[in-house]
Amino acid sequence: MRRRCFSPVGMLIAVAILCLVASTAAAPARSAGTTTFSVSSFGAAGNGIADDSEALVKAWKFACRIPRSTVLLPSGHRFLISPVTLQGPCNTKLTLQIDGDVLAPPGMGYWPKARRPLQWLNFKWLDGFTIQGTGTVDGQSTLLRSVSPANVSQHWYVSGVKPTLIRFYSSFNVSVRNIRITNSPQCHLKFDSSGGIKVKNITISSPGDSLNTDGIHLQNTRDVDIRSSSIGCGDDCISIQTGCSNVHMKNIHCNPGHGISLGGLGKDNSLACVSDVFAEHINVENALYGVRIKTWQGGKGTVRNVTFSNVRVANVATPIAIDQFYCDDGGARCGNRSDAVGITGVAYRRVVGTYTYQPVRLACSDARPCTGVSMVDVRLSPASAAGAGGLRQPLCWKSYGEAVGMIEPTGIACLQRSNGFVMPLTKPFNYTC
């Protein structure tokens, strides 16, 4: 039998080659002053079956330490990711480049009960961060009727555990652009306690009858710019909650959904403060509402300086709505309360299109009426197919302001004038926003 012998030099060369190969597998790519860490280099299979969350976390930890770095999920692959938290602080200009498809597990049965998440991709404590790419973030949440009987007990909609798909917490100077987000169990994209947010050219889509699937949800977040995006979901296309200010929305297409909403604000007698909200060039189709402000009875605080301009609606049940008697449980727990979130300085300019139920519904509080409401060139006509219950006349209850320009139907001009002769009686404010 012939023996194979290796010299010490040969063995050293072989070890060196093995080390080089191992290090190259996770080596970042560098170009144009940026460093890219592909999750494929950290063991991601990218086949939509194996769990690639560990590879994503490893790539993130490397990239987080290096300025101007990128975590890449490359095109042509499907990455199944368990719920993860990707957190900072990180070095500046960190980017998550999503060019492939990122898939959430289809139900809560993937994890022990203690780990059932409130959010899927959870980002926190970041500054100067960007999500971009040509890929899709897919929550893989389908309606109950499409789930097989064998798996129905493991589905999000039955378990009651419905996580937000992408959530940012305490993050600043964040950009989300170009990607597609679809089929979330609950909110698709949420910003909480954050600021300096830019969202541009994204697409959000879920079925119109999927419950509580808000497109973009803002809470305690300032200095927001959302533009050139298409949103279709089963709830508010954009939801603006308490603590939000300086929010700008432009060139937004909402179909289907519940339109653009401020609120519900003031639930459980809480303090709610929203100010300086501007929406322009908004298209809303096949929706429950167009532009809406909704507050719970008993709340405190103010909504002020809100403008909706150049809004087009088509087949929208109620294009313009203020509801200070909001209740989402059919009234079972919503008794009459004397306090209300004050609403002042709301402008509707050039709102045109068709409605299927009621063109305008301004239902304001007796104790704290709506003031400074203005309508300029508002033209709304019945759609060819009205709702089954027939059409309703415009309503202006305890709402003060003026209507000027072209107003159709004429009943929209039901606002009571608030001038030196007619002023609403309001309770004194005992709180500060």
PDB file of N, CA, C and O in Angstrom, residues 90-136:
ATOM      1  N   CYS A  90     -26.012  52.677  15.082  1.00  0.00           N
ATOM      2  CA  CYS A  90     -25.081  52.215  14.052  1.00  0.00           C
ATOM      3  C   CYS A  90     -24.320  53.410  13.492  1.00  0.00           C
ATOM      4  O   CYS A  90     -24.681  54.566  13.737  1.00  0.00           O
ATOM      5  N   ASN A  91     -23.281  53.120  12.718  1.00  0.00           N
ATOM      6  CA  ASN A  91     -22.583  54.180  12.030  1.00  0.00           C
ATOM      7  C   ASN A  91     -23.485  54.800  10.966  1.00  0.00           C
ATOM      8  O   ASN A  91     -24.509  54.247  10.585  1.00  0.00           O
ATOM      9  N   THR A  92     -23.085  55.951  10.487  1.00  0.00           N
ATOM     10  CA  THR A  92     -23.944  56.752   9.619  1.00  0.00           C
ATOM     11  C   THR A  92     -24.158  56.114   8.257  1.00  0.00           C
ATOM     12  O   THR A  92     -23.347  55.335   7.774  1.00  0.00           O
ATOM     13  N   LYS A  93     -25.313  56.464   7.678  1.00  0.00           N
ATOM     14  CA  LYS A  93     -25.653  56.091   6.301  1.00  0.00           C
ATOM     15  C   LYS A  93     -25.678  54.578   6.094  1.00  0.00           C
ATOM     16  O   LYS A  93     -25.116  54.047   5.131  1.00  0.00           O
ATOM     17  N   LEU A  94     -26.339  53.889   6.984  1.00  0.00           N
ATOM     18  CA  LEU A  94     -26.560  52.452   6.834  1.00  0.00           C
ATOM     19  C   LEU A  94     -27.761  52.229   5.931  1.00  0.00           C
ATOM     20  O   LEU A  94     -28.785  52.907   6.061  1.00  0.00           O
ATOM     21  N   THR A  95     -27.650  51.268   5.005  1.00  0.00           N
ATOM     22  CA  THR A  95     -28.714  50.988   4.041  1.00  0.00           C
ATOM     23  C   THR A  95     -29.074  49.514   4.065  1.00  0.00           C
ATOM     24  O   THR A  95     -28.185  48.650   4.106  1.00  0.00           O
ATOM     25  N   LEU A  96     -30.372  49.227   4.036  1.00  0.00           N
ATOM     26  CA  LEU A  96     -30.858  47.871   3.811  1.00  0.00           C
ATOM     27  C   LEU A  96     -31.382  47.826   2.384  1.00  0.00           C
ATOM     28  O   LEU A  96     -32.402  48.449   2.073  1.00  0.00           O
ATOM     29  N   GLN A  97     -30.665  47.136   1.512  1.00  0.00           N
ATOM     30  CA  GLN A  97     -30.996  47.064   0.089  1.00  0.00           C
ATOM     31  C   GLN A  97     -31.784  45.784  -0.168  1.00  0.00           C
ATOM     32  O   GLN A  97     -31.232  44.681  -0.151  1.00  0.00           O
ATOM     33  N   ILE A  98     -33.085  45.936  -0.411  1.00  0.00           N
ATOM     34  CA  ILE A  98     -33.960  44.784  -0.632  1.00  0.00           C
ATOM     35  C   ILE A  98     -34.226  44.676  -2.133  1.00  0.00           C
ATOM     36  O   ILE A  98     -35.073  45.392  -2.680  1.00  0.00           O
ATOM     37  N   ASP A  99     -33.489  43.813  -2.790  1.00  0.00           N
ATOM     38  CA  ASP A  99     -33.705  43.566  -4.222  1.00  0.00           C
ATOM     39  C   ASP A  99     -34.398  42.233  -4.466  1.00  0.00           C
ATOM     40  O   ASP A  99     -35.026  42.038  -5.506  1.00  0.00           O
ATOM     41  N   GLY A 100     -34.290  41.303  -3.532  1.00  0.00           N
ATOM     42  CA  GLY A 100     -35.028  40.055  -3.626  1.00  0.00           C
ATOM     43  C   GLY A 100     -36.357  40.159  -2.911  1.00  0.00           C
ATOM     44  O   GLY A 100     -36.805  41.244  -2.541  1.00  0.00           O
ATOM     45  N   ASP A 101     -37.015  39.037  -2.694  1.00  0.00           N
ATOM     46  CA  ASP A 101     -38.273  38.989  -1.958  1.00  0.00           C
ATOM     47  C   ASP A 101     -37.993  38.553  -0.524  1.00  0.00           C
ATOM     48  O   ASP A 101     -37.271  37.579  -0.291  1.00  0.00           O
ATOM     49  N   VAL A 102     -38.575  39.292   0.425  1.00  0.00           N
ATOM     50  CA  VAL A 102     -38.430  38.978   1.841  1.00  0.00           C
ATOM     51  C   VAL A 102     -39.784  38.490   2.337  1.00  0.00           C
ATOM     52  O   VAL A 102     -40.785  39.201   2.231  1.00  0.00           O
ATOM     53  N   LEU A 103     -39.810  37.281   2.891  1.00  0.00           N
ATOM     54  CA  LEU A 103     -41.065  36.635   3.252  1.00  0.00           C
ATOM     55  C   LEU A 103     -41.181  36.483   4.759  1.00  0.00           C
ATOM     56  O   LEU A 103     -40.252  36.013   5.429  1.00  0.00           O
ATOM     57  N   ALA A 104     -42.345  36.859   5.289  1.00  0.00           N
ATOM     58  CA  ALA A 104     -42.651  36.548   6.684  1.00  0.00           C
ATOM     59  C   ALA A 104     -43.231  35.146   6.751  1.00  0.00           C
ATOM     60  O   ALA A 104     -43.876  34.684   5.802  1.00  0.00           O
ATOM     61  N   PRO A 105     -43.023  34.421   7.848  1.00  0.00           N
ATOM     62  CA  PRO A 105     -43.696  33.132   8.009  1.00  0.00           C
ATOM     63  C   PRO A 105     -45.210  33.323   7.947  1.00  0.00           C
ATOM     64  O   PRO A 105     -45.728  34.351   8.387  1.00  0.00           O
ATOM     65  N   PRO A 106     -45.943  32.367   7.414  1.00  0.00           N
ATOM     66  CA  PRO A 106     -47.369  32.567   7.157  1.00  0.00           C
ATOM     67  C   PRO A 106     -48.257  32.480   8.375  1.00  0.00           C
ATOM     68  O   PRO A 106     -49.452  32.748   8.260  1.00  0.00           O
ATOM     69  N   GLY A 107     -47.750  32.131   9.552  1.00  0.00           N
ATOM     70  CA  GLY A 107     -48.623  32.030  10.711  1.00  0.00           C
ATOM     71  C   GLY A 107     -47.856  31.953  12.005  1.00  0.00           C
ATOM     72  O   GLY A 107     -46.633  31.857  12.039  1.00  0.00           O
ATOM     73  N   MET A 108     -48.590  32.013  13.116  1.00  0.00           N
ATOM     74  CA  MET A 108     -47.964  32.087  14.427  1.00  0.00           C
ATOM     75  C   MET A 108     -47.451  30.746  14.925  1.00  0.00           C
ATOM     76  O   MET A 108     -46.773  30.682  15.939  1.00  0.00           O
ATOM     77  N   GLY A 109     -47.750  29.664  14.245  1.00  0.00           N
ATOM     78  CA  GLY A 109     -47.315  28.357  14.697  1.00  0.00           C
ATOM     79  C   GLY A 109     -45.834  28.110  14.566  1.00  0.00           C
ATOM     80  O   GLY A 109     -45.340  27.074  15.002  1.00  0.00           O
ATOM     81  N   TYR A 110     -45.077  29.081  13.972  1.00  0.00           N
ATOM     82  CA  TYR A 110     -43.637  28.899  13.783  1.00  0.00           C
ATOM     83  C   TYR A 110     -42.850  29.078  15.069  1.00  0.00           C
ATOM     84  O   TYR A 110     -41.709  28.681  15.153  1.00  0.00           O
ATOM     85  N   TRP A 111     -43.414  29.725  16.078  1.00  0.00           N
ATOM     86  CA  TRP A 111     -42.646  30.039  17.267  1.00  0.00           C
ATOM     87  C   TRP A 111     -43.395  29.627  18.524  1.00  0.00           C
ATOM     88  O   TRP A 111     -44.626  29.534  18.532  1.00  0.00           O
ATOM     89  N   PRO A 112     -42.664  29.386  19.623  1.00  0.00           N
ATOM     90  CA  PRO A 112     -43.327  29.156  20.911  1.00  0.00           C
ATOM     91  C   PRO A 112     -44.182  30.361  21.283  1.00  0.00           C
ATOM     92  O   PRO A 112     -43.946  31.484  20.833  1.00  0.00           O
ATOM     93  N   LYS A 113     -45.154  30.125  22.131  1.00  0.00           N
ATOM     94  CA  LYS A 113     -46.110  31.177  22.486  1.00  0.00           C
ATOM     95  C   LYS A 113     -45.422  32.414  23.034  1.00  0.00           C
ATOM     96  O   LYS A 113     -45.834  33.544  22.769  1.00  0.00           O
ATOM     97  N   ALA A 114     -44.362  32.232  23.796  1.00  0.00           N
ATOM     98  CA  ALA A 114     -43.677  33.375  24.415  1.00  0.00           C
ATOM     99  C   ALA A 114     -43.025  34.282  23.388  1.00  0.00           C
ATOM    100  O   ALA A 114     -42.705  35.430  23.688  1.00  0.00           O
ATOM    101  N   ARG A 115     -42.830  33.800  22.173  1.00  0.00           N
ATOM    102  CA  ARG A 115     -42.127  34.593  21.163  1.00  0.00           C
ATOM    103  C   ARG A 115     -43.052  35.110  20.072  1.00  0.00           C
ATOM    104  O   ARG A 115     -42.582  35.592  19.048  1.00  0.00           O
ATOM    105  N   ARG A 116     -44.346  34.989  20.240  1.00  0.00           N
ATOM    106  CA  ARG A 116     -45.246  35.486  19.206  1.00  0.00           C
ATOM    107  C   ARG A 116     -45.168  37.008  19.158  1.00  0.00           C
ATOM    108  O   ARG A 116     -45.419  37.692  20.149  1.00  0.00           O
ATOM    109  N   PRO A 117     -44.818  37.562  18.018  1.00  0.00           N
ATOM    110  CA  PRO A 117     -44.347  38.947  17.969  1.00  0.00           C
ATOM    111  C   PRO A 117     -45.468  39.963  17.781  1.00  0.00           C
ATOM    112  O   PRO A 117     -46.528  39.671  17.247  1.00  0.00           O
ATOM    113  N   LEU A 118     -45.192  41.216  18.219  1.00  0.00           N
ATOM    114  CA  LEU A 118     -46.056  42.345  17.906  1.00  0.00           C
ATOM    115  C   LEU A 118     -45.632  43.014  16.613  1.00  0.00           C
ATOM    116  O   LEU A 118     -46.380  43.781  16.036  1.00  0.00           O
ATOM    117  N   GLN A 119     -44.414  42.762  16.176  1.00  0.00           N
ATOM    118  CA  GLN A 119     -43.939  43.265  14.888  1.00  0.00           C
ATOM    119  C   GLN A 119     -42.977  42.240  14.288  1.00  0.00           C
ATOM    120  O   GLN A 119     -42.391  41.437  15.002  1.00  0.00           O
ATOM    121  N   TRP A 120     -42.834  42.311  12.989  1.00  0.00           N
ATOM    122  CA  TRP A 120     -42.016  41.314  12.290  1.00  0.00           C
ATOM    123  C   TRP A 120     -40.605  41.847  12.071  1.00  0.00           C
ATOM    124  O   TRP A 120     -39.645  41.381  12.657  1.00  0.00           O
ATOM    125  N   LEU A 121     -40.449  42.854  11.228  1.00  0.00           N
ATOM    126  CA  LEU A 121     -39.151  43.516  11.075  1.00  0.00           C
ATOM    127  C   LEU A 121     -39.171  44.759  11.947  1.00  0.00           C
ATOM    128  O   LEU A 121     -39.841  45.746  11.631  1.00  0.00           O
ATOM    129  N   ASN A 122     -38.444  44.714  13.050  1.00  0.00           N
ATOM    130  CA  ASN A 122     -38.487  45.767  14.049  1.00  0.00           C
ATOM    131  C   ASN A 122     -37.154  46.517  14.045  1.00  0.00           C
ATOM    132  O   ASN A 122     -36.110  45.948  14.356  1.00  0.00           O
ATOM    133  N   PHE A 123     -37.195  47.791  13.671  1.00  0.00           N
ATOM    134  CA  PHE A 123     -35.999  48.629  13.635  1.00  0.00           C
ATOM    135  C   PHE A 123     -36.074  49.648  14.761  1.00  0.00           C
ATOM    136  O   PHE A 123     -37.110  50.301  14.942  1.00  0.00           O
ATOM    137  N   LYS A 124     -34.977  49.820  15.513  1.00  0.00           N
ATOM    138  CA  LYS A 124     -35.020  50.818  16.572  1.00  0.00           C
ATOM    139  C   LYS A 124     -33.645  51.426  16.816  1.00  0.00           C
ATOM    140  O   LYS A 124     -32.617  50.828  16.524  1.00  0.00           O
ATOM    141  N   TRP A 125     -33.709  52.671  17.316  1.00  0.00           N
ATOM    142  CA  TRP A 125     -32.509  53.419  17.709  1.00  0.00           C
ATOM    143  C   TRP A 125     -31.556  53.628  16.535  1.00  0.00           C
ATOM    144  O   TRP A 125     -30.347  53.457  16.641  1.00  0.00           O
ATOM    145  N   LEU A 126     -32.114  54.012  15.411  1.00  0.00           N
ATOM    146  CA  LEU A 126     -31.304  54.253  14.211  1.00  0.00           C
ATOM    147  C   LEU A 126     -31.334  55.737  13.852  1.00  0.00           C
ATOM    148  O   LEU A 126     -32.305  56.438  14.122  1.00  0.00           O
ATOM    149  N   ASP A 127     -30.270  56.189  13.203  1.00  0.00           N
ATOM    150  CA  ASP A 127     -30.193  57.563  12.718  1.00  0.00           C
ATOM    151  C   ASP A 127     -29.464  57.544  11.375  1.00  0.00           C
ATOM    152  O   ASP A 127     -28.356  57.017  11.270  1.00  0.00           O
ATOM    153  N   GLY A 128     -30.099  58.120  10.356  1.00  0.00           N
ATOM    154  CA  GLY A 128     -29.494  58.121   9.029  1.00  0.00           C
ATOM    155  C   GLY A 128     -29.578  56.773   8.355  1.00  0.00           C
ATOM    156  O   GLY A 128     -28.585  56.285   7.802  1.00  0.00           O
ATOM    157  N   PHE A 129     -30.752  56.169   8.346  1.00  0.00           N
ATOM    158  CA  PHE A 129     -30.937  54.811   7.834  1.00  0.00           C
ATOM    159  C   PHE A 129     -31.879  54.821   6.638  1.00  0.00           C
ATOM    160  O   PHE A 129     -32.841  55.595   6.591  1.00  0.00           O
ATOM    161  N   THR A 130     -31.601  53.922   5.664  1.00  0.00           N
ATOM    162  CA  THR A 130     -32.416  53.844   4.448  1.00  0.00           C
ATOM    163  C   THR A 130     -32.801  52.402   4.157  1.00  0.00           C
ATOM    164  O   THR A 130     -31.953  51.501   4.235  1.00  0.00           O
ATOM    165  N   ILE A 131     -34.076  52.202   3.819  1.00  0.00           N
ATOM    166  CA  ILE A 131     -34.516  50.957   3.193  1.00  0.00           C
ATOM    167  C   ILE A 131     -34.879  51.291   1.757  1.00  0.00           C
ATOM    168  O   ILE A 131     -35.669  52.204   1.503  1.00  0.00           O
ATOM    169  N   GLN A 132     -34.318  50.547   0.817  1.00  0.00           N
ATOM    170  CA  GLN A 132     -34.613  50.794  -0.582  1.00  0.00           C
ATOM    171  C   GLN A 132     -34.429  49.510  -1.374  1.00  0.00           C
ATOM    172  O   GLN A 132     -33.950  48.497  -0.855  1.00  0.00           O
ATOM    173  N   GLY A 133     -34.820  49.544  -2.646  1.00  0.00           N
ATOM    174  CA  GLY A 133     -34.592  48.395  -3.504  1.00  0.00           C
ATOM    175  C   GLY A 133     -35.734  48.135  -4.458  1.00  0.00           C
ATOM    176  O   GLY A 133     -36.739  48.851  -4.483  1.00  0.00           O
ATOM    177  N   THR A 134     -35.581  47.089  -5.236  1.00  0.00           N
ATOM    178  CA  THR A 134     -36.571  46.712  -6.242  1.00  0.00           C
ATOM    179  C   THR A 134     -37.386  45.503  -5.816  1.00  0.00           C
ATOM    180  O   THR A 134     -38.183  44.995  -6.607  1.00  0.00           O
ATOM    181  N   GLY A 135     -37.198  45.039  -4.591  1.00  0.00           N
ATOM    182  CA  GLY A 135     -37.834  43.812  -4.140  1.00  0.00           C
ATOM    183  C   GLY A 135     -39.155  44.042  -3.421  1.00  0.00           C
ATOM    184  O   GLY A 135     -39.674  45.157  -3.335  1.00  0.00           O
ATOM    185  N   THR A 136     -39.687  42.945  -2.872  1.00  0.00           N
ATOM    186  CA  THR A 136     -40.980  42.935  -2.195  1.00  0.00           C
ATOM    187  C   THR A 136     -40.825  42.399  -0.780  1.00  0.00           C
ATOM    188  O   THR A 136     -40.135  41.401  -0.554  1.00  0.00           O
TER     189      THR A 136
END
